[in-house]
Amino acid sequence: MAGQGRLRLGVNIDHVATVRNARGSVWPEPLRAALLAEAAGADGITAHLREDRRHIRDGDIAALKAALSIPLNFECAATDEMARIALETRPHAVCLVPEKREERTTEGGLDVAGDQARLTEYLKPLRDAGCRVSMFIGHDARQIEASAAIGAAVVELHTGLYSELHAEGRFDEAEEELEGLRQGARLAHSLGLEVHAGHGLTFDNVDPIAAMPEVMELNIGHFLIGESIFRGLGPTIEEMRRRMDMARGGAV
Ligand code: PXP
C-alpha cells in the first residue's frame, strides 16, 4: 500500500568523483563518501557510470559493490556496454536514464514509449540477474504505462523541472508541475510500479515530494555533496532525513 514504510533516501555520490577527477588524483574517494553516507543513515547509494566516465569510473562501481552493505543503485544509459557491466556487477538496482554527451546532467526523462520493443529485451537479462530495473521518466501517462508494459519494477519520476521552477521563484508553475508528479505517482502505483523520485532536490524543495504517499525512495546527489562542504556529509544527510521524515508526517 502507498505510504507504508519509511521513505528511503538514496545518496548519489557522483560529485565526489567530480571533485576527485578535477585534479586527476585519487582524492576524495567516492567509496569513503558512500561508507560515511551509509553510517549517517542513507538507505542506498546511487552512482551513475556515464559513457564518458566524467565522474564515476568502472573501478568505483566495483569498489562500491564490494564494500557496501546497503543497496547499490547503478545508474546508466541503456547501452550494451552498460548491460555488460551491470551483469558483471549485479547491483541491487539498475536505473536507466537518457544520456547525451553534451549535457551537464540528466536532462529530461527516458523515452520508454518510443523504445518499447528494444527496452523490453534489454530488461530481461537484468531482471533474470535479480536486479530491480527502474526507468527514469517524466510524469506523463504514456511513459508510465510503457514502463509497466515492458516489465520495469520501478519508475523514478524526474523532479528536475519542479526543482528549477521552485529555485527561480516561479511557484505557481512549480505547483502545476507538482500536481503532474502527484498524478504520475498515483498512476504508476496503480499499475503496480514502485515509485521513486529525484533530481535537483534540496532542503528547500524536498517537502512536497517527500509527502507524496506513493513515493518510496528519493535519490539525491548534487545538493547533498555541495552542502556537505559547509556542514559535513553526515550532518547534511541526517538533516535531509529529518526533513523527509517530517514531510511524511513525522513517521519513521
Ligand atoms: N536520479 C537520477 C536518475 C539522476 O540521474 C540524478 C542525477 O544524477 C539524480 C537522481 C540526482 O540528482 P541530483 O544530483 O540533482 O540530486
Coordinates of C-alpha atoms and ligand atoms in Angstrom, one line a residue, residues 10 12 14-15 46-48 50 55 73 75-76 95-98 105-108 134-137 156-160 163 197-202 218-225, ligand 1:
G10 CA 19.4 7.1 -1.8
N12 CA 24.1 9.8 -5.1
D14 CA 28.7 11.1 -8.4
H15 CA 30.0 14.6 -7.5
T46 CA 23.4 5.7 -6.3
A47 CA 26.3 6.1 -8.8
H48 CA 25.9 7.0 -12.5
R50 CA 28.4 7.7 -17.8
H55 CA 32.7 11.3 -12.7
N73 CA 21.7 1.6 -7.4
E75 CA 22.5 4.4 -12.9
C76 CA 23.3 4.1 -16.6
C95 CA 18.2 2.8 -13.1
L96 CA 18.1 3.5 -16.8
V97 CA 18.5 7.1 -17.8
P98 CA 18.8 9.0 -21.1
T105 CA 23.3 16.5 -16.1
T106 CA 20.4 14.2 -17.0
E107 CA 18.0 16.5 -18.8
G108 CA 14.5 15.1 -19.1
S134 CA 14.0 1.4 -12.8
M135 CA 13.0 3.8 -15.6
F136 CA 13.9 7.5 -15.0
I137 CA 11.0 9.2 -16.7
E156 CA 11.8 7.2 -10.9
L157 CA 10.0 10.4 -11.6
H158 CA 12.2 13.3 -12.8
T159 CA 11.8 16.2 -10.4
G160 CA 14.3 18.5 -12.2
S163 CA 13.2 22.0 -8.7
A197 CA 11.7 10.4 -7.4
G198 CA 14.8 12.6 -7.8
H199 CA 16.8 15.3 -9.4
G200 CA 17.5 18.8 -8.1
L201 CA 16.1 18.1 -4.6
T202 CA 17.3 20.3 -1.8
L218 CA 14.3 9.7 -3.2
N219 CA 17.6 9.8 -4.9
I220 CA 19.6 13.0 -4.1
G221 CA 23.2 13.9 -5.0
H222 CA 24.4 17.3 -6.1
F223 CA 22.8 19.3 -3.2
L224 CA 24.0 16.8 -0.5
I225 CA 27.5 16.8 -1.8
Ligands
PXP1 N1 18.1 10.4 -10.1 C1 18.6 10.3 -11.3 C2 18.0 9.2 -12.2 C3 19.6 11.1 -11.7 O1 20.1 11.0 -13.0 C4 20.2 12.0 -10.8 C5 21.3 12.9 -11.3 O2 22.4 12.1 -11.5 C6 19.6 12.1 -9.6 C7 18.5 11.3 -9.2 C8 20.2 13.1 -8.5 O3 20.0 14.4 -9.0 P1 20.8 15.5 -8.1 O4 22.2 15.2 -8.3 O5 20.3 16.8 -8.8 O6 20.3 15.4 -6.7

